[in-house]
Short mmCIF file of C-alpha atoms in Angstrom, two decimals:
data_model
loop_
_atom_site.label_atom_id
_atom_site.label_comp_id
_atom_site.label_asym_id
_atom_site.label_seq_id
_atom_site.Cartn_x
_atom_site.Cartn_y
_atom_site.Cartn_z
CA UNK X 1 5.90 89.61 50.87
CA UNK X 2 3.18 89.96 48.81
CA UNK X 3 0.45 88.36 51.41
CA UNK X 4 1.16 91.60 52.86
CA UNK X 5 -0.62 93.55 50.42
CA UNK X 6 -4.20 92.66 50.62
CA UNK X 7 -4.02 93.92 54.06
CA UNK X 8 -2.07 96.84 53.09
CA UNK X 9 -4.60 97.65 50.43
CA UNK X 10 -7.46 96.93 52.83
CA UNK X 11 -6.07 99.40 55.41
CA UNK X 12 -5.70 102.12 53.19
CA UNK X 13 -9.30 101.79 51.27
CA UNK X 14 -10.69 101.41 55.11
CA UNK X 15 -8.81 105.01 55.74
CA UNK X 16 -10.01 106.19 52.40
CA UNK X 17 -13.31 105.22 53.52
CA UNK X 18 -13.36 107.21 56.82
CA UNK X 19 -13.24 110.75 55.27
CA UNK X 20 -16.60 111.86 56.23
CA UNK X 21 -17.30 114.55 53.05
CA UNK X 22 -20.46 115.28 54.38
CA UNK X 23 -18.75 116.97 57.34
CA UNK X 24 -15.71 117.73 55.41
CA UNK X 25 -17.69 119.74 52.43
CA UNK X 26 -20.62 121.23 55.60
CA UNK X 27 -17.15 122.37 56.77
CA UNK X 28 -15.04 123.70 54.03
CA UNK X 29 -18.32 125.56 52.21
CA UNK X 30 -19.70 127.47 56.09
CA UNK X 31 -22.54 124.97 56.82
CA UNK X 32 -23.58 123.76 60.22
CA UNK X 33 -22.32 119.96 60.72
CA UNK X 34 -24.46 117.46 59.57
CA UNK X 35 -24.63 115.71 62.56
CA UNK X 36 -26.01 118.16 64.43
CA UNK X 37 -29.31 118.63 62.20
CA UNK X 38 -31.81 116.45 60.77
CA UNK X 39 -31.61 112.53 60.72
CA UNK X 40 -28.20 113.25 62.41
CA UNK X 41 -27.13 110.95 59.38
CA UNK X 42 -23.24 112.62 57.95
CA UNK X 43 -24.51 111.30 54.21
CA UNK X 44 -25.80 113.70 51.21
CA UNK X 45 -28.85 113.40 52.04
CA UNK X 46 -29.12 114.98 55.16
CA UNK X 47 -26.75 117.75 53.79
CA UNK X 48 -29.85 118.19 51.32
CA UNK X 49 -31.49 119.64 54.42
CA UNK X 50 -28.84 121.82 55.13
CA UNK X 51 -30.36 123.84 51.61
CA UNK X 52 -27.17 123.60 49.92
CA UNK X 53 -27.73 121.23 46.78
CA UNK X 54 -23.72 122.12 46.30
CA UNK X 55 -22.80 120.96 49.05
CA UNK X 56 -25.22 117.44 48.97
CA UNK X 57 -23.40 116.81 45.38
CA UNK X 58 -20.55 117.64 45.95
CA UNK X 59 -20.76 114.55 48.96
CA UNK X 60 -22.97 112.58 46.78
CA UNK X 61 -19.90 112.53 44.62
CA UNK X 62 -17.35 111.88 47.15
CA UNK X 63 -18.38 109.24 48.86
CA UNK X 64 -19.42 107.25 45.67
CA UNK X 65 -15.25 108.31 44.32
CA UNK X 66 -13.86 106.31 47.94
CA UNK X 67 -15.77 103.53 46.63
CA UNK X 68 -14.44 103.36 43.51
CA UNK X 69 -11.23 104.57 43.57
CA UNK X 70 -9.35 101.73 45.46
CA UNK X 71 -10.81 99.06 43.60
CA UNK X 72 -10.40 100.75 40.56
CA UNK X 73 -6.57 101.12 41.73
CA UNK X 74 -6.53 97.18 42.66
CA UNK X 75 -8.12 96.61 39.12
CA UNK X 76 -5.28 98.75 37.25
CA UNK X 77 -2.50 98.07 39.08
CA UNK X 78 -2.78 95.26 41.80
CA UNK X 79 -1.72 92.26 38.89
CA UNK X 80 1.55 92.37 39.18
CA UNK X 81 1.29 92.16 43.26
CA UNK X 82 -0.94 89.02 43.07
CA UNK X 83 -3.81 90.96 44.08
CA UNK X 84 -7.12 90.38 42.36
CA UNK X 85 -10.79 89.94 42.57
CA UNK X 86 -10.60 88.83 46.52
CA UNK X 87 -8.61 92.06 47.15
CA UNK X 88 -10.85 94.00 45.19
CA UNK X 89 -14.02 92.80 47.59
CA UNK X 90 -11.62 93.19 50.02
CA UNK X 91 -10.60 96.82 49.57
CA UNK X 92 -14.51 97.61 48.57
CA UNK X 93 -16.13 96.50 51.68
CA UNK X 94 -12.87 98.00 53.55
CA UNK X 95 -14.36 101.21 51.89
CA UNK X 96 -17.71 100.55 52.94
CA UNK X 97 -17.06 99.97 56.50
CA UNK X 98 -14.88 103.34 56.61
CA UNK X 99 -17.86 105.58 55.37
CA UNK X 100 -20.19 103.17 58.50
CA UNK X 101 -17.75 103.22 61.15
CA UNK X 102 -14.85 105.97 60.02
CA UNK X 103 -11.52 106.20 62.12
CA UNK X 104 -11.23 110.06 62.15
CA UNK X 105 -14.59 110.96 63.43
CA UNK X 106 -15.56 108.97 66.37
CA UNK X 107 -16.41 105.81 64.26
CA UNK X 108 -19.72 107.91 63.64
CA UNK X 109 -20.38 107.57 60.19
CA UNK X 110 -23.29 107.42 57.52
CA UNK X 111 -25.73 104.53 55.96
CA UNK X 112 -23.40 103.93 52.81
CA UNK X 113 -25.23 104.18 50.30
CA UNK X 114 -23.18 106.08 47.74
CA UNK X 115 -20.05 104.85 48.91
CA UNK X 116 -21.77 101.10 48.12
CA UNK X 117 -22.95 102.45 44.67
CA UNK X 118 -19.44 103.74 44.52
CA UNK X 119 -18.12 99.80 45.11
CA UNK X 120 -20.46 98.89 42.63
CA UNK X 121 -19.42 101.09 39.56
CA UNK X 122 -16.08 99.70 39.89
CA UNK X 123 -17.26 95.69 40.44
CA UNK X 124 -19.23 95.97 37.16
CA UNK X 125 -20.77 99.39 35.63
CA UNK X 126 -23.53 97.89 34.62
CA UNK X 127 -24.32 95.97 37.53
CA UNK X 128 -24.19 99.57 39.58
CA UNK X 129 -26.50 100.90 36.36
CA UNK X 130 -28.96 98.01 37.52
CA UNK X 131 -28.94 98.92 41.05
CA UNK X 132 -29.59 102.25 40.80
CA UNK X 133 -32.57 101.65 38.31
CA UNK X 134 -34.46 99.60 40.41
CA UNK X 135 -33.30 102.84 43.15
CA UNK X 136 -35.30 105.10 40.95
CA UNK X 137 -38.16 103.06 40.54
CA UNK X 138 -39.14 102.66 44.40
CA UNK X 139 -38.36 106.06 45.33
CA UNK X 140 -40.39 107.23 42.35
CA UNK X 141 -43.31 105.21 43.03
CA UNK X 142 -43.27 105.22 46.66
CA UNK X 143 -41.05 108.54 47.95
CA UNK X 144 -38.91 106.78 50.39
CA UNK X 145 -35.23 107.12 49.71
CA UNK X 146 -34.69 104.81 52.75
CA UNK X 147 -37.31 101.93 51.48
CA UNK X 148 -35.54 102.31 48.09
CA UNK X 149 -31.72 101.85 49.47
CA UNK X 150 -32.86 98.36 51.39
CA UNK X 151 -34.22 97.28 48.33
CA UNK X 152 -31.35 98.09 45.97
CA UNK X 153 -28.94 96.53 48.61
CA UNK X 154 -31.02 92.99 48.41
CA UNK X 155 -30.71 93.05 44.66
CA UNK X 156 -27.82 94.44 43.94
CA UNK X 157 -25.92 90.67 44.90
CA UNK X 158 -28.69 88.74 43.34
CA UNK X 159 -28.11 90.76 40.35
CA UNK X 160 -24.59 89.99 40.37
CA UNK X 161 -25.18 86.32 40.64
CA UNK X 162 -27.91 86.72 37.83
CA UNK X 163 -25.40 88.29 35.43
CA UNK X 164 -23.28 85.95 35.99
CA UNK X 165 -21.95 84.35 32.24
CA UNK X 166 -24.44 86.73 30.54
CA UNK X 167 -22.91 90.03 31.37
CA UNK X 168 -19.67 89.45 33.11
CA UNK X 169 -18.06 86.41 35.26
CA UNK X 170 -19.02 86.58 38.76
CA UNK X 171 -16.40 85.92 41.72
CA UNK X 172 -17.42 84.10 45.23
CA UNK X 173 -15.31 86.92 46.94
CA UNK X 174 -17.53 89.99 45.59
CA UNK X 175 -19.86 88.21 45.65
CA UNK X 176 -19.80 88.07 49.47
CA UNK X 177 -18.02 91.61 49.96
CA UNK X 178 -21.62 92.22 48.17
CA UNK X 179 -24.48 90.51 50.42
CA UNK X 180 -22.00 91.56 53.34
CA UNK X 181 -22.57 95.40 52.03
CA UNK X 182 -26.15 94.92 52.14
CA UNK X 183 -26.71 93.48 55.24
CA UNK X 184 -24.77 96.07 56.42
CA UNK X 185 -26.79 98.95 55.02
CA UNK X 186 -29.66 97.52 56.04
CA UNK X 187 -28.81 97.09 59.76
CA UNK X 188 -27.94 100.80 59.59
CA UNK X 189 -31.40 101.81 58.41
CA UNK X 190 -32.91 99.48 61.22
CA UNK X 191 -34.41 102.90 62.91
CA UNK X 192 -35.84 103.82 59.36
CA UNK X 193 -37.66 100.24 59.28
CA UNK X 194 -39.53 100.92 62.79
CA UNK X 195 -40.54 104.55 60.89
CA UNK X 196 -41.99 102.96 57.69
CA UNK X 197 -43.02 100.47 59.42
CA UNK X 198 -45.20 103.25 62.03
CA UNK X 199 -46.33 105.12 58.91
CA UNK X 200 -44.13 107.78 60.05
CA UNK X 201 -40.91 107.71 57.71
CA UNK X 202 -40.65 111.20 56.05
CA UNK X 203 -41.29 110.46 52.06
CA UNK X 204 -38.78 112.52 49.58
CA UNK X 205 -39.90 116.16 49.02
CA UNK X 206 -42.38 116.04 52.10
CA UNK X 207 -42.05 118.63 55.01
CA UNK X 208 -41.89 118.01 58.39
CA UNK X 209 -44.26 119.26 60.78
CA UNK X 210 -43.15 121.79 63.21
#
């Protein structure tokens, strides 16, 4: 019986995962649909564009809590059930690929990059403290949000792996739920690579031409 409950976790962070807050919050506070405007992207930062800082937050915040939240449950409650650090990468990247490819809205989802950071505050705070450090630093120095989450998704596992003994005891599952995450988010910035890589990637705080 309980080999059943890795799945069952899995399917339920996966579900958790495919609530699209970008479009639920556009929806609930009047704005147009994310989707329909901008990078086409349902994440916070295209709801930025939208001119609502609320409403970007308020996703910001979302998608980061379906990250967390069902590893966080696995982590409190999943002992007794024999689920452990396996189910937790499990349920995390389960997560992940519900905010990328999300069940209730045409599989058309976002880039994951809070939702990840989300997976990453519940693997190890400090580890998701790391992450979005070296976040701040690239977009700071060079403007591009999209250059800065590529980078932060290569380090985030090596960080993991570097921590490893010093700051907590790494795991071969999360490990892998990890450099699966960021190959992930990579592939689904692939068009924002051919636009940095063409000069023409918008930086943070620029405005487009008409």
């Amino acid at each position: 019986m309980f080999m059943v409950f890795p799945w069952l976790a899995a399917l339920a962070a996966y579900l958790l995962g495919s609530l699209s807050f970008a479009v639920i919050v556009s929806r609930a506070m009047g704005l147009s649909d994310p989707r329909g405007y901008g990078s086409g992207n349902p994440g916070a930062t295209n709801v930025l564009r939208s001119g609502s800082k609320k409403a970007a937050i308020a996703t910001l915040l979302l998608d980061a809590f379906k990250g967390w939240l069902p590893v966080m449950l696995v982590k409190w409650f999943g002992e007794p059930y024999g689920l452990g650090d396996g189910t937790m990468a499990a349920v995390g990247l389960a997560a992940f690929l519900g905010h990328l490819y999300p069940v209730f809205f045409r599989f058309q989802g976002g880039k994951g990059v809070a939702t990840a950071v989300g997976v990453l505050l519940a693997f190890q705070p400090l580890l998701a403290l790391a992450t979005v450090a070296s976040f701040a630093i690239i977009v700071f120095f060079f403007r591009y949000v999209s250059l800065a989450s590529m980078v932060a998704a290569l380090f985030a596992p090596a960080y993991y792996l570097l921590g490893n003994g010093v700051a907590w005891q790494a795991s071969g599952e999360k490990t892998l739920a990890l450099m699966a995450m960021g190959v992930l988010l990579i592939w689904r910035h692939r068009e924002n690579i051919r636009r940095l890589w063409a000069g023409t990637e918008s930086k943070l705080g620029s405005k487009k031409k008409p």
